[in-house]
């Protein structure tokens, strides 16, 4: 992946760069990304899109009066689908940026969540979960980025190796 210069004054941009590089970083450690959360979001999006298209086509082909009951039913189903999508993204997925499995031992599942609590503080809160054990830590962005605004991948890899080894020792 090509290194891009980041505005060091933008915590949102700094967090996005770290989040975007997580699959590469975790790949170096021996984890493979799982796309089940993304797949679920895509499925809900496709289904709601198909419902919206069906409402349009019904209204166009049958007219308003003939398609009214179908449109009401489809709109109710659409509302349920969007409510599920909202619930899923605001609670289940929330701030999860990476889900992956150990390439050697597929039973080892890692989930990484990141968030910036205060946009004026250059601190990233990282929560790493490994097989239901978790560690949460605040990390200053200057540990991951150099003075010119480029992400230093090696310190990020070292950070996650340390967190995973800490969690692995908790499991024993």
PDB file of N, CA and C in Angstrom, residues 15-98:
ATOM      1  N   UNK A  15      -7.045   8.704  12.483  1.00  0.00           N
ATOM      2  CA  UNK A  15      -7.743   7.458  12.826  1.00  0.00           C
ATOM      3  C   UNK A  15      -8.083   6.665  11.566  1.00  0.00           C
ATOM      4  N   UNK A  16      -8.550   7.361  10.522  1.00  0.00           N
ATOM      5  CA  UNK A  16      -8.910   6.674   9.281  1.00  0.00           C
ATOM      6  C   UNK A  16      -7.712   5.969   8.653  1.00  0.00           C
ATOM      7  N   UNK A  17      -6.544   6.594   8.701  1.00  0.00           N
ATOM      8  CA  UNK A  17      -5.347   5.965   8.135  1.00  0.00           C
ATOM      9  C   UNK A  17      -4.981   4.716   8.930  1.00  0.00           C
ATOM     10  N   UNK A  18      -5.027   4.799  10.245  1.00  0.00           N
ATOM     11  CA  UNK A  18      -4.734   3.619  11.074  1.00  0.00           C
ATOM     12  C   UNK A  18      -5.753   2.517  10.776  1.00  0.00           C
ATOM     13  N   UNK A  19      -7.037   2.877  10.710  1.00  0.00           N
ATOM     14  CA  UNK A  19      -8.087   1.892  10.432  1.00  0.00           C
ATOM     15  C   UNK A  19      -7.891   1.236   9.069  1.00  0.00           C
ATOM     16  N   UNK A  20      -7.528   2.031   8.066  1.00  0.00           N
ATOM     17  CA  UNK A  20      -7.348   1.497   6.716  1.00  0.00           C
ATOM     18  C   UNK A  20      -6.166   0.543   6.617  1.00  0.00           C
ATOM     19  N   UNK A  21      -5.183   0.725   7.455  1.00  0.00           N
ATOM     20  CA  UNK A  21      -3.980  -0.114   7.391  1.00  0.00           C
ATOM     21  C   UNK A  21      -4.061  -1.349   8.297  1.00  0.00           C
ATOM     22  N   UNK A  22      -5.123  -1.477   9.077  1.00  0.00           N
ATOM     23  CA  UNK A  22      -5.241  -2.626   9.990  1.00  0.00           C
ATOM     24  C   UNK A  22      -5.152  -3.989   9.287  1.00  0.00           C
ATOM     25  N   UNK A  23      -5.818  -4.200   8.137  1.00  0.00           N
ATOM     26  CA  UNK A  23      -5.682  -5.514   7.488  1.00  0.00           C
ATOM     27  C   UNK A  23      -4.231  -5.848   7.122  1.00  0.00           C
ATOM     28  N   UNK A  24      -3.498  -4.849   6.648  1.00  0.00           N
ATOM     29  CA  UNK A  24      -2.093  -5.065   6.298  1.00  0.00           C
ATOM     30  C   UNK A  24      -1.266  -5.378   7.548  1.00  0.00           C
ATOM     31  N   UNK A  25      -1.485  -4.609   8.604  1.00  0.00           N
ATOM     32  CA  UNK A  25      -0.747  -4.802   9.856  1.00  0.00           C
ATOM     33  C   UNK A  25      -1.036  -6.186  10.428  1.00  0.00           C
ATOM     34  N   UNK A  26      -2.303  -6.545  10.486  1.00  0.00           N
ATOM     35  CA  UNK A  26      -2.661  -7.839  11.061  1.00  0.00           C
ATOM     36  C   UNK A  26      -2.202  -8.987  10.166  1.00  0.00           C
ATOM     37  N   UNK A  27      -2.115  -8.751   8.861  1.00  0.00           N
ATOM     38  CA  UNK A  27      -1.573  -9.754   7.950  1.00  0.00           C
ATOM     39  C   UNK A  27      -0.118 -10.062   8.260  1.00  0.00           C
ATOM     40  N   UNK A  28       0.653  -9.041   8.638  1.00  0.00           N
ATOM     41  CA  UNK A  28       2.049  -9.250   9.025  1.00  0.00           C
ATOM     42  C   UNK A  28       2.152 -10.098  10.288  1.00  0.00           C
ATOM     43  N   UNK A  29       1.168  -9.982  11.151  1.00  0.00           N
ATOM     44  CA  UNK A  29       1.192 -10.719  12.418  1.00  0.00           C
ATOM     45  C   UNK A  29       0.703 -12.157  12.224  1.00  0.00           C
ATOM     46  N   UNK A  30      -0.028 -12.411  11.138  1.00  0.00           N
ATOM     47  CA  UNK A  30      -0.500 -13.762  10.869  1.00  0.00           C
ATOM     48  C   UNK A  30      -2.004 -13.924  10.949  1.00  0.00           C
ATOM     49  N   UNK A  31      -2.735 -12.831  10.773  1.00  0.00           N
ATOM     50  CA  UNK A  31      -4.194 -12.884  10.807  1.00  0.00           C
ATOM     51  C   UNK A  31      -4.764 -12.583   9.432  1.00  0.00           C
ATOM     52  N   UNK A  32      -5.902 -13.191   9.151  1.00  0.00           N
ATOM     53  CA  UNK A  32      -6.594 -12.984   7.891  1.00  0.00           C
ATOM     54  C   UNK A  32      -7.947 -12.352   8.184  1.00  0.00           C
ATOM     55  N   UNK A  33      -8.293 -11.318   7.419  1.00  0.00           N
ATOM     56  CA  UNK A  33      -9.511 -10.559   7.687  1.00  0.00           C
ATOM     57  C   UNK A  33     -10.761 -11.367   7.369  1.00  0.00           C
ATOM     58  N   UNK A  34     -11.766 -11.221   8.226  1.00  0.00           N
ATOM     59  CA  UNK A  34     -13.078 -11.834   8.038  1.00  0.00           C
ATOM     60  C   UNK A  34     -14.055 -10.727   7.650  1.00  0.00           C
ATOM     61  N   UNK A  35     -14.823 -10.947   6.604  1.00  0.00           N
ATOM     62  CA  UNK A  35     -15.701  -9.908   6.081  1.00  0.00           C
ATOM     63  C   UNK A  35     -17.172 -10.129   6.422  1.00  0.00           C
ATOM     64  N   UNK A  36     -17.472 -10.902   7.459  1.00  0.00           N
ATOM     65  CA  UNK A  36     -18.870 -11.231   7.763  1.00  0.00           C
ATOM     66  C   UNK A  36     -19.688  -9.994   8.130  1.00  0.00           C
ATOM     67  N   UNK A  37     -19.108  -9.031   8.840  1.00  0.00           N
ATOM     68  CA  UNK A  37     -19.848  -7.812   9.198  1.00  0.00           C
ATOM     69  C   UNK A  37     -20.158  -7.004   7.949  1.00  0.00           C
ATOM     70  N   UNK A  38     -19.180  -6.873   7.071  1.00  0.00           N
ATOM     71  CA  UNK A  38     -19.384  -6.131   5.824  1.00  0.00           C
ATOM     72  C   UNK A  38     -20.417  -6.847   4.958  1.00  0.00           C
ATOM     73  N   UNK A  39     -20.351  -8.169   4.912  1.00  0.00           N
ATOM     74  CA  UNK A  39     -21.307  -8.944   4.120  1.00  0.00           C
ATOM     75  C   UNK A  39     -22.737  -8.742   4.611  1.00  0.00           C
ATOM     76  N   UNK A  40     -22.914  -8.710   5.934  1.00  0.00           N
ATOM     77  CA  UNK A  40     -24.250  -8.477   6.489  1.00  0.00           C
ATOM     78  C   UNK A  40     -24.779  -7.102   6.106  1.00  0.00           C
ATOM     79  N   UNK A  41     -23.924  -6.099   6.209  1.00  0.00           N
ATOM     80  CA  UNK A  41     -24.341  -4.743   5.845  1.00  0.00           C
ATOM     81  C   UNK A  41     -24.687  -4.662   4.359  1.00  0.00           C
ATOM     82  N   UNK A  42     -23.897  -5.320   3.522  1.00  0.00           N
ATOM     83  CA  UNK A  42     -24.185  -5.330   2.089  1.00  0.00           C
ATOM     84  C   UNK A  42     -25.505  -6.038   1.792  1.00  0.00           C
ATOM     85  N   UNK A  43     -25.751  -7.155   2.455  1.00  0.00           N
ATOM     86  CA  UNK A  43     -26.993  -7.901   2.230  1.00  0.00           C
ATOM     87  C   UNK A  43     -28.206  -7.050   2.579  1.00  0.00           C
ATOM     88  N   UNK A  44     -28.167  -6.383   3.728  1.00  0.00           N
ATOM     89  CA  UNK A  44     -29.286  -5.517   4.118  1.00  0.00           C
ATOM     90  C   UNK A  44     -29.438  -4.381   3.115  1.00  0.00           C
ATOM     91  N   UNK A  45     -28.338  -3.818   2.670  1.00  0.00           N
ATOM     92  CA  UNK A  45     -28.390  -2.739   1.687  1.00  0.00           C
ATOM     93  C   UNK A  45     -28.986  -3.188   0.366  1.00  0.00           C
ATOM     94  N   UNK A  46     -28.579  -4.365  -0.121  1.00  0.00           N
ATOM     95  CA  UNK A  46     -29.129  -4.885  -1.368  1.00  0.00           C
ATOM     96  C   UNK A  46     -30.623  -5.178  -1.246  1.00  0.00           C
ATOM     97  N   UNK A  47     -31.019  -5.797  -0.143  1.00  0.00           N
ATOM     98  CA  UNK A  47     -32.435  -6.138   0.045  1.00  0.00           C
ATOM     99  C   UNK A  47     -33.289  -4.878   0.094  1.00  0.00           C
ATOM    100  N   UNK A  48     -32.840  -3.869   0.834  1.00  0.00           N
ATOM    101  CA  UNK A  48     -33.623  -2.628   0.902  1.00  0.00           C
ATOM    102  C   UNK A  48     -33.628  -1.912  -0.441  1.00  0.00           C
ATOM    103  N   UNK A  49     -32.544  -2.000  -1.186  1.00  0.00           N
ATOM    104  CA  UNK A  49     -32.516  -1.412  -2.530  1.00  0.00           C
ATOM    105  C   UNK A  49     -33.483  -2.109  -3.470  1.00  0.00           C
ATOM    106  N   UNK A  50     -33.553  -3.426  -3.389  1.00  0.00           N
ATOM    107  CA  UNK A  50     -34.495  -4.193  -4.217  1.00  0.00           C
ATOM    108  C   UNK A  50     -35.932  -3.842  -3.848  1.00  0.00           C
ATOM    109  N   UNK A  51     -36.190  -3.673  -2.548  1.00  0.00           N
ATOM    110  CA  UNK A  51     -37.540  -3.274  -2.119  1.00  0.00           C
ATOM    111  C   UNK A  51     -37.908  -1.902  -2.680  1.00  0.00           C
ATOM    112  N   UNK A  52     -36.988  -0.971  -2.639  1.00  0.00           N
ATOM    113  CA  UNK A  52     -37.257   0.367  -3.171  1.00  0.00           C
ATOM    114  C   UNK A  52     -37.520   0.302  -4.671  1.00  0.00           C
ATOM    115  N   UNK A  53     -36.759  -0.515  -5.387  1.00  0.00           N
ATOM    116  CA  UNK A  53     -36.980  -0.673  -6.825  1.00  0.00           C
ATOM    117  C   UNK A  53     -38.333  -1.329  -7.095  1.00  0.00           C
ATOM    118  N   UNK A  54     -38.717  -2.297  -6.264  1.00  0.00           N
ATOM    119  CA  UNK A  54     -40.012  -2.961  -6.434  1.00  0.00           C
ATOM    120  C   UNK A  54     -41.159  -1.980  -6.224  1.00  0.00           C
ATOM    121  N   UNK A  55     -41.028  -1.105  -5.233  1.00  0.00           N
ATOM    122  CA  UNK A  55     -42.060  -0.084  -5.005  1.00  0.00           C
ATOM    123  C   UNK A  55     -42.195   0.797  -6.238  1.00  0.00           C
ATOM    124  N   UNK A  56     -41.084   1.219  -6.791  1.00  0.00           N
ATOM    125  CA  UNK A  56     -41.114   2.071  -7.978  1.00  0.00           C
ATOM    126  C   UNK A  56     -41.762   1.347  -9.156  1.00  0.00           C
ATOM    127  N   UNK A  57     -41.336   0.107  -9.405  1.00  0.00           N
ATOM    128  CA  UNK A  57     -41.870  -0.635 -10.546  1.00  0.00           C
ATOM    129  C   UNK A  57     -43.356  -0.944 -10.387  1.00  0.00           C
ATOM    130  N   UNK A  58     -43.771  -1.306  -9.179  1.00  0.00           N
ATOM    131  CA  UNK A  58     -45.194  -1.569  -8.950  1.00  0.00           C
ATOM    132  C   UNK A  58     -46.032  -0.331  -9.233  1.00  0.00           C
ATOM    133  N   UNK A  59     -45.577   0.788  -8.733  1.00  0.00           N
ATOM    134  CA  UNK A  59     -46.316   2.029  -8.944  1.00  0.00           C
ATOM    135  C   UNK A  59     -46.343   2.400 -10.424  1.00  0.00           C
ATOM    136  N   UNK A  60     -45.248   2.177 -11.108  1.00  0.00           N
ATOM    137  CA  UNK A  60     -45.169   2.535 -12.527  1.00  0.00           C
ATOM    138  C   UNK A  60     -46.034   1.607 -13.385  1.00  0.00           C
ATOM    139  N   UNK A  61     -45.981   0.302 -13.117  1.00  0.00           N
ATOM    140  CA  UNK A  61     -46.697  -0.675 -13.948  1.00  0.00           C
ATOM    141  C   UNK A  61     -48.192  -0.758 -13.623  1.00  0.00           C
ATOM    142  N   UNK A  62     -48.533  -0.764 -12.329  1.00  0.00           N
ATOM    143  CA  UNK A  62     -49.922  -0.988 -11.939  1.00  0.00           C
ATOM    144  C   UNK A  62     -50.697   0.295 -11.652  1.00  0.00           C
ATOM    145  N   UNK A  63     -49.994   1.355 -11.385  1.00  0.00           N
ATOM    146  CA  UNK A  63     -50.676   2.586 -10.994  1.00  0.00           C
ATOM    147  C   UNK A  63     -50.819   2.659  -9.484  1.00  0.00           C
ATOM    148  N   UNK A  64     -51.159   3.839  -8.995  1.00  0.00           N
ATOM    149  CA  UNK A  64     -51.184   4.077  -7.552  1.00  0.00           C
ATOM    150  C   UNK A  64     -52.224   3.225  -6.839  1.00  0.00           C
ATOM    151  N   UNK A  65     -53.452   3.236  -7.318  1.00  0.00           N
ATOM    152  CA  UNK A  65     -54.534   2.536  -6.611  1.00  0.00           C
ATOM    153  C   UNK A  65     -54.341   1.023  -6.605  1.00  0.00           C
ATOM    154  N   UNK A  66     -53.933   0.460  -7.718  1.00  0.00           N
ATOM    155  CA  UNK A  66     -53.770  -0.994  -7.804  1.00  0.00           C
ATOM    156  C   UNK A  66     -52.572  -1.489  -6.988  1.00  0.00           C
ATOM    157  N   UNK A  67     -51.566  -0.669  -6.828  1.00  0.00           N
ATOM    158  CA  UNK A  67     -50.354  -1.110  -6.127  1.00  0.00           C
ATOM    159  C   UNK A  67     -50.275  -0.627  -4.682  1.00  0.00           C
ATOM    160  N   UNK A  68     -51.290   0.071  -4.206  1.00  0.00           N
ATOM    161  CA  UNK A  68     -51.231   0.705  -2.890  1.00  0.00           C
ATOM    162  C   UNK A  68     -50.907  -0.287  -1.771  1.00  0.00           C
ATOM    163  N   UNK A  69     -51.627  -1.411  -1.698  1.00  0.00           N
ATOM    164  CA  UNK A  69     -51.409  -2.390  -0.622  1.00  0.00           C
ATOM    165  C   UNK A  69     -50.006  -2.995  -0.679  1.00  0.00           C
ATOM    166  N   UNK A  70     -49.535  -3.286  -1.897  1.00  0.00           N
ATOM    167  CA  UNK A  70     -48.185  -3.819  -2.049  1.00  0.00           C
ATOM    168  C   UNK A  70     -47.135  -2.792  -1.612  1.00  0.00           C
ATOM    169  N   UNK A  71     -47.368  -1.545  -1.976  1.00  0.00           N
ATOM    170  CA  UNK A  71     -46.426  -0.479  -1.624  1.00  0.00           C
ATOM    171  C   UNK A  71     -46.361  -0.313  -0.107  1.00  0.00           C
ATOM    172  N   UNK A  72     -47.510  -0.336   0.552  1.00  0.00           N
ATOM    173  CA  UNK A  72     -47.533  -0.212   2.013  1.00  0.00           C
ATOM    174  C   UNK A  72     -46.780  -1.379   2.655  1.00  0.00           C
ATOM    175  N   UNK A  73     -47.011  -2.590   2.165  1.00  0.00           N
ATOM    176  CA  UNK A  73     -46.314  -3.762   2.691  1.00  0.00           C
ATOM    177  C   UNK A  73     -44.804  -3.643   2.480  1.00  0.00           C
ATOM    178  N   UNK A  74     -44.400  -3.278   1.272  1.00  0.00           N
ATOM    179  CA  UNK A  74     -42.970  -3.149   0.990  1.00  0.00           C
ATOM    180  C   UNK A  74     -42.329  -2.032   1.806  1.00  0.00           C
ATOM    181  N   UNK A  75     -43.040  -0.942   1.999  1.00  0.00           N
ATOM    182  CA  UNK A  75     -42.499   0.149   2.812  1.00  0.00           C
ATOM    183  C   UNK A  75     -42.363  -0.266   4.278  1.00  0.00           C
ATOM    184  N   UNK A  76     -43.303  -1.069   4.761  1.00  0.00           N
ATOM    185  CA  UNK A  76     -43.191  -1.577   6.133  1.00  0.00           C
ATOM    186  C   UNK A  76     -41.972  -2.497   6.257  1.00  0.00           C
ATOM    187  N   UNK A  77     -41.797  -3.389   5.283  1.00  0.00           N
ATOM    188  CA  UNK A  77     -40.627  -4.271   5.293  1.00  0.00           C
ATOM    189  C   UNK A  77     -39.330  -3.474   5.160  1.00  0.00           C
ATOM    190  N   UNK A  78     -39.361  -2.442   4.332  1.00  0.00           N
ATOM    191  CA  UNK A  78     -38.197  -1.563   4.164  1.00  0.00           C
ATOM    192  C   UNK A  78     -37.854  -0.892   5.493  1.00  0.00           C
ATOM    193  N   UNK A  79     -38.872  -0.429   6.195  1.00  0.00           N
ATOM    194  CA  UNK A  79     -38.643   0.219   7.491  1.00  0.00           C
ATOM    195  C   UNK A  79     -38.042  -0.755   8.498  1.00  0.00           C
ATOM    196  N   UNK A  80     -38.529  -1.986   8.504  1.00  0.00           N
ATOM    197  CA  UNK A  80     -37.972  -3.003   9.396  1.00  0.00           C
ATOM    198  C   UNK A  80     -36.508  -3.276   9.032  1.00  0.00           C
ATOM    199  N   UNK A  81     -36.230  -3.392   7.748  1.00  0.00           N
ATOM    200  CA  UNK A  81     -34.852  -3.623   7.304  1.00  0.00           C
ATOM    201  C   UNK A  81     -33.923  -2.490   7.691  1.00  0.00           C
ATOM    202  N   UNK A  82     -34.371  -1.261   7.532  1.00  0.00           N
ATOM    203  CA  UNK A  82     -33.536  -0.113   7.886  1.00  0.00           C
ATOM    204  C   UNK A  82     -33.388   0.013   9.405  1.00  0.00           C
ATOM    205  N   UNK A  83     -34.422  -0.361  10.158  1.00  0.00           N
ATOM    206  CA  UNK A  83     -34.308  -0.352  11.621  1.00  0.00           C
ATOM    207  C   UNK A  83     -33.273  -1.380  12.070  1.00  0.00           C
ATOM    208  N   UNK A  84     -33.298  -2.560  11.451  1.00  0.00           N
ATOM    209  CA  UNK A  84     -32.275  -3.575  11.744  1.00  0.00           C
ATOM    210  C   UNK A  84     -30.886  -3.047  11.398  1.00  0.00           C
ATOM    211  N   UNK A  85     -30.761  -2.412  10.239  1.00  0.00           N
ATOM    212  CA  UNK A  85     -29.474  -1.862   9.805  1.00  0.00           C
ATOM    213  C   UNK A  85     -28.969  -0.822  10.799  1.00  0.00           C
ATOM    214  N   UNK A  86     -29.859   0.054  11.250  1.00  0.00           N
ATOM    215  CA  UNK A  86     -29.480   1.076  12.233  1.00  0.00           C
ATOM    216  C   UNK A  86     -29.035   0.421  13.541  1.00  0.00           C
ATOM    217  N   UNK A  87     -29.814  -0.545  14.018  1.00  0.00           N
ATOM    218  CA  UNK A  87     -29.462  -1.256  15.248  1.00  0.00           C
ATOM    219  C   UNK A  87     -28.106  -1.941  15.104  1.00  0.00           C
ATOM    220  N   UNK A  88     -27.910  -2.607  13.990  1.00  0.00           N
ATOM    221  CA  UNK A  88     -26.672  -3.346  13.759  1.00  0.00           C
ATOM    222  C   UNK A  88     -25.462  -2.418  13.735  1.00  0.00           C
ATOM    223  N   UNK A  89     -25.569  -1.296  13.028  1.00  0.00           N
ATOM    224  CA  UNK A  89     -24.420  -0.395  12.923  1.00  0.00           C
ATOM    225  C   UNK A  89     -24.179   0.407  14.195  1.00  0.00           C
ATOM    226  N   UNK A  90     -25.204   0.641  14.990  1.00  0.00           N
ATOM    227  CA  UNK A  90     -25.011   1.456  16.193  1.00  0.00           C
ATOM    228  C   UNK A  90     -24.707   0.634  17.444  1.00  0.00           C
ATOM    229  N   UNK A  91     -24.978  -0.656  17.429  1.00  0.00           N
ATOM    230  CA  UNK A  91     -24.698  -1.464  18.618  1.00  0.00           C
ATOM    231  C   UNK A  91     -23.740  -2.615  18.331  1.00  0.00           C
ATOM    232  N   UNK A  92     -24.081  -3.471  17.402  1.00  0.00           N
ATOM    233  CA  UNK A  92     -23.269  -4.657  17.137  1.00  0.00           C
ATOM    234  C   UNK A  92     -21.925  -4.268  16.530  1.00  0.00           C
ATOM    235  N   UNK A  93     -21.964  -3.489  15.465  1.00  0.00           N
ATOM    236  CA  UNK A  93     -20.734  -3.115  14.785  1.00  0.00           C
ATOM    237  C   UNK A  93     -20.043  -1.941  15.469  1.00  0.00           C
ATOM    238  N   UNK A  94     -20.788  -0.978  15.882  1.00  0.00           N
ATOM    239  CA  UNK A  94     -20.357   0.254  16.534  1.00  0.00           C
ATOM    240  C   UNK A  94     -19.022   0.759  16.015  1.00  0.00           C
ATOM    241  N   UNK A  95     -17.940   0.472  16.688  1.00  0.00           N
ATOM    242  CA  UNK A  95     -16.645   1.011  16.270  1.00  0.00           C
ATOM    243  C   UNK A  95     -15.673  -0.090  15.839  1.00  0.00           C
ATOM    244  N   UNK A  96     -16.196  -1.248  15.465  1.00  0.00           N
ATOM    245  CA  UNK A  96     -15.336  -2.354  15.036  1.00  0.00           C
ATOM    246  C   UNK A  96     -14.730  -2.013  13.677  1.00  0.00           C
ATOM    247  N   UNK A  97     -13.414  -2.061  13.609  1.00  0.00           N
ATOM    248  CA  UNK A  97     -12.710  -1.735  12.373  1.00  0.00           C
ATOM    249  C   UNK A  97     -12.064  -2.947  11.726  1.00  0.00           C
ATOM    250  N   UNK A  98     -11.866  -3.999  12.501  1.00  0.00           N
ATOM    251  CA  UNK A  98     -11.201  -5.180  11.948  1.00  0.00           C
ATOM    252  C   UNK A  98     -11.679  -6.422  12.692  1.00  0.00           C
TER     253      UNK A  98
END
